[in-house]
PDB file of C-alpha atoms in Angstrom:
ATOM      1  CA  UNK A   1       0.004   0.094  -0.059  1.00  0.00           C
ATOM      2  CA  UNK A   2       1.180   3.561  -0.635  1.00  0.00           C
ATOM      3  CA  UNK A   3       2.049   5.377   2.494  1.00  0.00           C
ATOM      4  CA  UNK A   4      -0.620   3.458   4.119  1.00  0.00           C
ATOM      5  CA  UNK A   5      -0.900   5.306   7.647  1.00  0.00           C
ATOM      6  CA  UNK A   6      -1.084   8.791   6.123  1.00  0.00           C
ATOM      7  CA  UNK A   7      -3.349   7.772   3.171  1.00  0.00           C
ATOM      8  CA  UNK A   8      -5.916   6.439   5.578  1.00  0.00           C
ATOM      9  CA  UNK A   9      -5.523   9.738   7.803  1.00  0.00           C
ATOM     10  CA  UNK A  10      -6.135  11.844   4.602  1.00  0.00           C
ATOM     11  CA  UNK A  11      -8.849   9.545   3.541  1.00  0.00           C
ATOM     12  CA  UNK A  12     -10.764   9.869   6.853  1.00  0.00           C
ATOM     13  CA  UNK A  13      -9.820  13.401   7.155  1.00  0.00           C
ATOM     14  CA  UNK A  14     -10.410  15.022   3.715  1.00  0.00           C
ATOM     15  CA  UNK A  15      -8.973  18.512   4.958  1.00  0.00           C
ATOM     16  CA  UNK A  16      -5.389  16.734   5.028  1.00  0.00           C
ATOM     17  CA  UNK A  17      -5.417  15.628   1.270  1.00  0.00           C
ATOM     18  CA  UNK A  18      -2.699  17.309  -0.528  1.00  0.00           C
ATOM     19  CA  UNK A  19      -0.872  18.497   2.670  1.00  0.00           C
ATOM     20  CA  UNK A  20       2.098  17.060   4.275  1.00  0.00           C
ATOM     21  CA  UNK A  21       1.056  14.792   7.016  1.00  0.00           C
ATOM     22  CA  UNK A  22       3.371  12.766   9.655  1.00  0.00           C
ATOM     23  CA  UNK A  23       1.831   9.954  11.440  1.00  0.00           C
ATOM     24  CA  UNK A  24       3.627   9.426  14.642  1.00  0.00           C
ATOM     25  CA  UNK A  25       3.934  10.744  18.314  1.00  0.00           C
ATOM     26  CA  UNK A  26       4.940  14.292  18.406  1.00  0.00           C
ATOM     27  CA  UNK A  27       7.312  14.272  21.402  1.00  0.00           C
ATOM     28  CA  UNK A  28      11.011  14.246  22.167  1.00  0.00           C
ATOM     29  CA  UNK A  29      11.461  10.592  21.359  1.00  0.00           C
ATOM     30  CA  UNK A  30       8.647  10.409  18.937  1.00  0.00           C
ATOM     31  CA  UNK A  31       9.415   8.672  15.490  1.00  0.00           C
ATOM     32  CA  UNK A  32       7.679   8.909  12.188  1.00  0.00           C
ATOM     33  CA  UNK A  33       5.381   5.888  11.506  1.00  0.00           C
ATOM     34  CA  UNK A  34       4.604   7.161   7.920  1.00  0.00           C
ATOM     35  CA  UNK A  35       5.036  10.271   6.138  1.00  0.00           C
ATOM     36  CA  UNK A  36       2.722  11.261   3.299  1.00  0.00           C
ATOM     37  CA  UNK A  37       3.961  11.697  -0.272  1.00  0.00           C
ATOM     38  CA  UNK A  38       3.514  15.451   0.114  1.00  0.00           C
ATOM     39  CA  UNK A  39       6.080  15.376   2.930  1.00  0.00           C
ATOM     40  CA  UNK A  40       8.733  13.133   1.283  1.00  0.00           C
ATOM     41  CA  UNK A  41      10.200  15.855  -0.923  1.00  0.00           C
ATOM     42  CA  UNK A  42      11.122  17.599   2.264  1.00  0.00           C
ATOM     43  CA  UNK A  43      13.219  14.648   3.303  1.00  0.00           C
ATOM     44  CA  UNK A  44      10.556  13.174   5.577  1.00  0.00           C
ATOM     45  CA  UNK A  45      10.415   9.252   5.951  1.00  0.00           C
ATOM     46  CA  UNK A  46       9.315   6.619   8.059  1.00  0.00           C
ATOM     47  CA  UNK A  47      11.476   5.454  11.182  1.00  0.00           C
ATOM     48  CA  UNK A  48      12.695   8.942  11.394  1.00  0.00           C
ATOM     49  CA  UNK A  49      12.854  11.196  14.604  1.00  0.00           C
ATOM     50  CA  UNK A  50       9.891  13.190  14.808  1.00  0.00           C
ATOM     51  CA  UNK A  51      11.895  16.290  15.818  1.00  0.00           C
ATOM     52  CA  UNK A  52      14.204  15.845  12.669  1.00  0.00           C
ATOM     53  CA  UNK A  53      11.051  15.430  10.440  1.00  0.00           C
ATOM     54  CA  UNK A  54       9.475  18.721  11.875  1.00  0.00           C
ATOM     55  CA  UNK A  55      12.833  20.528  11.286  1.00  0.00           C
ATOM     56  CA  UNK A  56      12.703  19.476   7.669  1.00  0.00           C
ATOM     57  CA  UNK A  57       9.080  20.260   7.217  1.00  0.00           C
ATOM     58  CA  UNK A  58       7.873  22.786   9.752  1.00  0.00           C
ATOM     59  CA  UNK A  59       4.449  23.013   8.228  1.00  0.00           C
ATOM     60  CA  UNK A  60       3.728  19.354   8.157  1.00  0.00           C
ATOM     61  CA  UNK A  61       0.560  18.322  10.144  1.00  0.00           C
ATOM     62  CA  UNK A  62       1.214  15.543  12.854  1.00  0.00           C
ATOM     63  CA  UNK A  63      -1.449  13.139  13.634  1.00  0.00           C
ATOM     64  CA  UNK A  64      -1.463  10.154  16.135  1.00  0.00           C
ATOM     65  CA  UNK A  65      -1.073   6.421  15.262  1.00  0.00           C
ATOM     66  CA  UNK A  66      -4.553   4.641  15.139  1.00  0.00           C
ATOM     67  CA  UNK A  67      -3.482   1.204  15.366  1.00  0.00           C
ATOM     68  CA  UNK A  68      -7.279  -0.079  15.207  1.00  0.00           C
ATOM     69  CA  UNK A  69      -8.256   1.780  12.431  1.00  0.00           C
ATOM     70  CA  UNK A  70      -4.955   0.684  10.304  1.00  0.00           C
ATOM     71  CA  UNK A  71      -5.753  -2.815  11.401  1.00  0.00           C
ATOM     72  CA  UNK A  72      -9.199  -2.704  10.149  1.00  0.00           C
ATOM     73  CA  UNK A  73      -8.240  -1.332   6.644  1.00  0.00           C
ATOM     74  CA  UNK A  74      -5.295  -3.939   6.591  1.00  0.00           C
ATOM     75  CA  UNK A  75      -8.124  -6.702   7.219  1.00  0.00           C
ATOM     76  CA  UNK A  76     -10.213  -5.387   4.212  1.00  0.00           C
ATOM     77  CA  UNK A  77      -7.012  -5.381   1.987  1.00  0.00           C
ATOM     78  CA  UNK A  78      -6.010  -8.982   2.872  1.00  0.00           C
ATOM     79  CA  UNK A  79      -9.645 -10.347   2.126  1.00  0.00           C
ATOM     80  CA  UNK A  80      -9.272  -8.793  -1.395  1.00  0.00           C
ATOM     81  CA  UNK A  81      -5.740 -10.482  -1.700  1.00  0.00           C
ATOM     82  CA  UNK A  82      -7.249 -13.769  -0.567  1.00  0.00           C
ATOM     83  CA  UNK A  83      -9.105 -13.766  -3.961  1.00  0.00           C
ATOM     84  CA  UNK A  84      -6.099 -13.773  -5.785  1.00  0.00           C
ATOM     85  CA  UNK A  85      -4.165 -16.544  -4.551  1.00  0.00           C
ATOM     86  CA  UNK A  86      -4.068 -19.342  -2.188  1.00  0.00           C
ATOM     87  CA  UNK A  87      -0.518 -18.340  -1.182  1.00  0.00           C
ATOM     88  CA  UNK A  88      -0.102 -15.182   0.666  1.00  0.00           C
ATOM     89  CA  UNK A  89       2.930 -14.355   2.826  1.00  0.00           C
ATOM     90  CA  UNK A  90       2.261 -11.023   4.747  1.00  0.00           C
ATOM     91  CA  UNK A  91       5.417  -8.771   5.056  1.00  0.00           C
ATOM     92  CA  UNK A  92       3.718  -6.173   7.292  1.00  0.00           C
ATOM     93  CA  UNK A  93       0.306  -4.868   8.114  1.00  0.00           C
ATOM     94  CA  UNK A  94       0.051  -3.156   4.303  1.00  0.00           C
ATOM     95  CA  UNK A  95       2.395  -5.679   2.218  1.00  0.00           C
ATOM     96  CA  UNK A  96       2.414  -9.068   1.215  1.00  0.00           C
ATOM     97  CA  UNK A  97       3.800 -11.341  -1.342  1.00  0.00           C
ATOM     98  CA  UNK A  98       1.331 -13.521  -3.515  1.00  0.00           C
ATOM     99  CA  UNK A  99       2.306 -16.761  -5.484  1.00  0.00           C
ATOM    100  CA  UNK A 100       0.244 -16.504  -8.657  1.00  0.00           C
ATOM    101  CA  UNK A 101       1.613 -19.790 -10.085  1.00  0.00           C
ATOM    102  CA  UNK A 102      -1.057 -21.877 -11.558  1.00  0.00           C
ATOM    103  CA  UNK A 103      -3.808 -19.030 -11.441  1.00  0.00           C
ATOM    104  CA  UNK A 104      -3.599 -17.740 -15.241  1.00  0.00           C
ATOM    105  CA  UNK A 105      -6.702 -19.827 -16.231  1.00  0.00           C
ATOM    106  CA  UNK A 106      -8.821 -18.459 -13.706  1.00  0.00           C
ATOM    107  CA  UNK A 107      -7.311 -14.866 -13.356  1.00  0.00           C
ATOM    108  CA  UNK A 108      -5.524 -14.230 -16.689  1.00  0.00           C
ATOM    109  CA  UNK A 109      -1.954 -13.218 -16.967  1.00  0.00           C
ATOM    110  CA  UNK A 110      -0.186 -12.076 -13.840  1.00  0.00           C
ATOM    111  CA  UNK A 111      -0.064  -8.483 -14.970  1.00  0.00           C
ATOM    112  CA  UNK A 112      -3.911  -8.505 -15.579  1.00  0.00           C
ATOM    113  CA  UNK A 113      -4.492 -10.019 -12.137  1.00  0.00           C
ATOM    114  CA  UNK A 114      -2.309  -7.193 -10.545  1.00  0.00           C
ATOM    115  CA  UNK A 115      -4.196  -4.473 -12.131  1.00  0.00           C
ATOM    116  CA  UNK A 116      -7.540  -6.185 -11.275  1.00  0.00           C
ATOM    117  CA  UNK A 117      -6.209  -6.386  -7.556  1.00  0.00           C
ATOM    118  CA  UNK A 118      -5.142  -2.671  -7.516  1.00  0.00           C
ATOM    119  CA  UNK A 119      -8.496  -1.665  -9.036  1.00  0.00           C
ATOM    120  CA  UNK A 120     -10.515  -3.565  -6.388  1.00  0.00           C
ATOM    121  CA  UNK A 121      -8.347  -2.129  -3.552  1.00  0.00           C
ATOM    122  CA  UNK A 122      -9.074   1.387  -5.019  1.00  0.00           C
ATOM    123  CA  UNK A 123     -12.757   0.807  -5.553  1.00  0.00           C
ATOM    124  CA  UNK A 124     -13.597  -1.066  -2.150  1.00  0.00           C
ATOM    125  CA  UNK A 125     -11.201   0.529   0.223  1.00  0.00           C
ATOM    126  CA  UNK A 126     -10.388   4.056  -1.381  1.00  0.00           C
ATOM    127  CA  UNK A 127      -6.719   3.759  -1.381  1.00  0.00           C
ATOM    128  CA  UNK A 128      -3.846   3.035  -3.949  1.00  0.00           C
ATOM    129  CA  UNK A 129      -1.585  -0.109  -3.848  1.00  0.00           C
ATOM    130  CA  UNK A 130       1.579  -0.495  -5.822  1.00  0.00           C
ATOM    131  CA  UNK A 131       2.578  -3.764  -7.270  1.00  0.00           C
ATOM    132  CA  UNK A 132       5.529  -5.564  -8.481  1.00  0.00           C
ATOM    133  CA  UNK A 133       5.157  -8.576 -10.704  1.00  0.00           C
ATOM    134  CA  UNK A 134       8.157 -10.785 -11.339  1.00  0.00           C
ATOM    135  CA  UNK A 135       9.675 -14.156 -11.409  1.00  0.00           C
ATOM    136  CA  UNK A 136      10.796 -14.182  -7.830  1.00  0.00           C
ATOM    137  CA  UNK A 137      10.264 -12.435  -4.459  1.00  0.00           C
ATOM    138  CA  UNK A 138      13.319 -10.036  -4.534  1.00  0.00           C
ATOM    139  CA  UNK A 139      12.458  -8.606  -8.038  1.00  0.00           C
ATOM    140  CA  UNK A 140       8.740  -8.400  -7.113  1.00  0.00           C
ATOM    141  CA  UNK A 141       9.597  -6.498  -3.962  1.00  0.00           C
ATOM    142  CA  UNK A 142      12.143  -4.164  -6.239  1.00  0.00           C
ATOM    143  CA  UNK A 143       9.367  -3.637  -8.751  1.00  0.00           C
ATOM    144  CA  UNK A 144       6.715  -2.535  -6.068  1.00  0.00           C
ATOM    145  CA  UNK A 145       8.841   0.014  -4.976  1.00  0.00           C
ATOM    146  CA  UNK A 146       9.828   1.488  -8.447  1.00  0.00           C
ATOM    147  CA  UNK A 147       6.832   3.496  -9.488  1.00  0.00           C
ATOM    148  CA  UNK A 148       4.941   4.581  -6.184  1.00  0.00           C
ATOM    149  CA  UNK A 149       2.383   5.756  -5.757  1.00  0.00           C
ATOM    150  CA  UNK A 150      -0.231   3.761  -7.550  1.00  0.00           C
ATOM    151  CA  UNK A 151       2.355   1.768  -9.620  1.00  0.00           C
ATOM    152  CA  UNK A 152       2.408  -1.398 -11.610  1.00  0.00           C
ATOM    153  CA  UNK A 153       5.789  -2.687 -12.506  1.00  0.00           C
ATOM    154  CA  UNK A 154       6.456  -5.980 -14.601  1.00  0.00           C
ATOM    155  CA  UNK A 155       9.961  -7.163 -14.417  1.00  0.00           C
ATOM    156  CA  UNK A 156      10.655 -10.091 -16.941  1.00  0.00           C
ATOM    157  CA  UNK A 157      13.804 -12.112 -16.989  1.00  0.00           C
ATOM    158  CA  UNK A 158      14.962 -10.360 -19.938  1.00  0.00           C
ATOM    159  CA  UNK A 159      14.857  -7.181 -18.227  1.00  0.00           C
ATOM    160  CA  UNK A 160      17.040  -8.080 -15.360  1.00  0.00           C
ATOM    161  CA  UNK A 161      20.604  -7.317 -16.962  1.00  0.00           C
ATOM    162  CA  UNK A 162      19.236  -3.903 -18.078  1.00  0.00           C
ATOM    163  CA  UNK A 163      17.399  -2.867 -14.923  1.00  0.00           C
ATOM    164  CA  UNK A 164      19.785  -3.937 -12.309  1.00  0.00           C
ATOM    165  CA  UNK A 165      23.381  -3.079 -12.880  1.00  0.00           C
ATOM    166  CA  UNK A 166      22.818   0.601 -12.594  1.00  0.00           C
ATOM    167  CA  UNK A 167      21.064   0.659  -9.497  1.00  0.00           C
ATOM    168  CA  UNK A 168      22.701   1.267  -6.237  1.00  0.00           C
ATOM    169  CA  UNK A 169      23.597  -1.610  -3.956  1.00  0.00           C
ATOM    170  CA  UNK A 170      21.231  -0.487  -1.369  1.00  0.00           C
ATOM    171  CA  UNK A 171      18.404  -1.879  -3.586  1.00  0.00           C
ATOM    172  CA  UNK A 172      19.627  -5.265  -2.692  1.00  0.00           C
ATOM    173  CA  UNK A 173      17.654  -6.707   0.492  1.00  0.00           C
ATOM    174  CA  UNK A 174      19.866  -6.619   3.486  1.00  0.00           C
ATOM    175  CA  UNK A 175      22.258  -4.033   2.269  1.00  0.00           C
ATOM    176  CA  UNK A 176      21.632  -1.031   4.527  1.00  0.00           C
ATOM    177  CA  UNK A 177      23.727   2.144   5.187  1.00  0.00           C
ATOM    178  CA  UNK A 178      26.239   0.237   7.082  1.00  0.00           C
ATOM    179  CA  UNK A 179      26.981  -2.497   4.773  1.00  0.00           C
ATOM    180  CA  UNK A 180      26.784  -0.120   1.816  1.00  0.00           C
ATOM    181  CA  UNK A 181      29.669   1.595   3.630  1.00  0.00           C
ATOM    182  CA  UNK A 182      31.708  -1.384   3.771  1.00  0.00           C
ATOM    183  CA  UNK A 183      31.121  -2.120   0.100  1.00  0.00           C
ATOM    184  CA  UNK A 184      31.943   1.365  -0.883  1.00  0.00           C
ATOM    185  CA  UNK A 185      35.373   0.844   0.674  1.00  0.00           C
ATOM    186  CA  UNK A 186      35.774  -1.774  -1.756  1.00  0.00           C
ATOM    187  CA  UNK A 187      34.594   0.179  -4.578  1.00  0.00           C
ATOM    188  CA  UNK A 188      31.249  -1.247  -4.881  1.00  0.00           C
ATOM    189  CA  UNK A 189      28.455   1.372  -5.352  1.00  0.00           C
ATOM    190  CA  UNK A 190      26.094  -0.270  -7.859  1.00  0.00           C
ATOM    191  CA  UNK A 191      24.417  -3.640  -8.364  1.00  0.00           C
ATOM    192  CA  UNK A 192      26.764  -3.970 -11.508  1.00  0.00           C
ATOM    193  CA  UNK A 193      29.872  -3.249  -9.419  1.00  0.00           C
ATOM    194  CA  UNK A 194      28.729  -6.015  -7.169  1.00  0.00           C
ATOM    195  CA  UNK A 195      27.946  -8.437  -9.756  1.00  0.00           C
ATOM    196  CA  UNK A 196      31.801  -8.045 -11.056  1.00  0.00           C
ATOM    197  CA  UNK A 197      33.506  -8.262  -7.722  1.00  0.00           C
ATOM    198  CA  UNK A 198      35.376 -11.454  -7.272  1.00  0.00           C
ATOM    199  CA  UNK A 199      33.398 -13.535  -4.813  1.00  0.00           C
ATOM    200  CA  UNK A 200      36.378 -14.734  -2.959  1.00  0.00           C
ATOM    201  CA  UNK A 201      37.500 -11.411  -2.151  1.00  0.00           C
ATOM    202  CA  UNK A 202      34.020 -10.531  -1.262  1.00  0.00           C
ATOM    203  CA  UNK A 203      33.597 -13.301   0.936  1.00  0.00           C
ATOM    204  CA  UNK A 204      36.755 -12.743   2.756  1.00  0.00           C
ATOM    205  CA  UNK A 205      35.621  -9.061   3.294  1.00  0.00           C
ATOM    206  CA  UNK A 206      32.002  -9.354   4.188  1.00  0.00           C
ATOM    207  CA  UNK A 207      31.441 -13.079   5.265  1.00  0.00           C
ATOM    208  CA  UNK A 208      28.925 -15.582   4.392  1.00  0.00           C
ATOM    209  CA  UNK A 209      26.482 -13.070   2.883  1.00  0.00           C
ATOM    210  CA  UNK A 210      28.686 -12.545   0.009  1.00  0.00           C
ATOM    211  CA  UNK A 211      27.158 -15.242  -2.154  1.00  0.00           C
ATOM    212  CA  UNK A 212      23.575 -14.354  -1.255  1.00  0.00           C
ATOM    213  CA  UNK A 213      24.260 -10.681  -2.162  1.00  0.00           C
ATOM    214  CA  UNK A 214      25.662 -11.586  -5.609  1.00  0.00           C
ATOM    215  CA  UNK A 215      22.755 -14.054  -6.518  1.00  0.00           C
ATOM    216  CA  UNK A 216      20.317 -11.018  -5.757  1.00  0.00           C
ATOM    217  CA  UNK A 217      22.570  -8.837  -7.858  1.00  0.00           C
ATOM    218  CA  UNK A 218      21.967 -11.180 -10.822  1.00  0.00           C
ATOM    219  CA  UNK A 219      18.182 -11.177  -9.971  1.00  0.00           C
ATOM    220  CA  UNK A 220      18.401 -14.843  -8.627  1.00  0.00           C
ATOM    221  CA  UNK A 221      16.211 -15.495  -5.588  1.00  0.00           C
ATOM    222  CA  UNK A 222      14.930 -19.121  -5.277  1.00  0.00           C
ATOM    223  CA  UNK A 223      13.087 -18.629  -1.707  1.00  0.00           C
ATOM    224  CA  UNK A 224       9.540 -19.931  -1.800  1.00  0.00           C
ATOM    225  CA  UNK A 225       6.481 -17.991  -0.367  1.00  0.00           C
ATOM    226  CA  UNK A 226       5.650 -18.919   3.124  1.00  0.00           C
ATOM    227  CA  UNK A 227       1.781 -19.126   3.292  1.00  0.00           C
ATOM    228  CA  UNK A 228       0.014 -17.875   6.332  1.00  0.00           C
TER     229      UNK A 228
END
């Protein structure tokens, strides 16, 4: 879902639409749970200290978290997803993997099913969702983030060698700022750099995760969905 908590607040409170909204506790130790898309150009984002977000966007409107309301909308979303696949792996309150293997006869091509899913969420809930369609979980997650909000991105096997190499290594699951800094010292800034780096040397530098990261850098991810 797109800016889930903030989008719900804007839906429930129309006066907030089009305005920068920060959902979270407005206090010295408060943290941003979600920033609306109007707040993001100022540098606001989730998991950010609220004091920092307010400094970046002084005119942002801060609203408290309403867990019960978000849970209610989440249940509606997952009820829709249930109609599209028997294998759903929730990642969070507003995100999930769906395995569409074997559903083409009933739902049509995966891209068609994804668009129908988005349309139903918009019609029945009133919010937008971004979807990535791909051969594996890593690429699907990557695709879902590429064209937010309200995006639908299809990544086919033939797209991988064009799409991935220019991207920063932080696009790979598990590579956060700390690991990215270590890789930068090795001259690895992009996924293309990571692909070409000798595996034996990479393993010496960062340990057992080296092979996993290089597989993802080539768009390879054989993890199966874990239905819940």
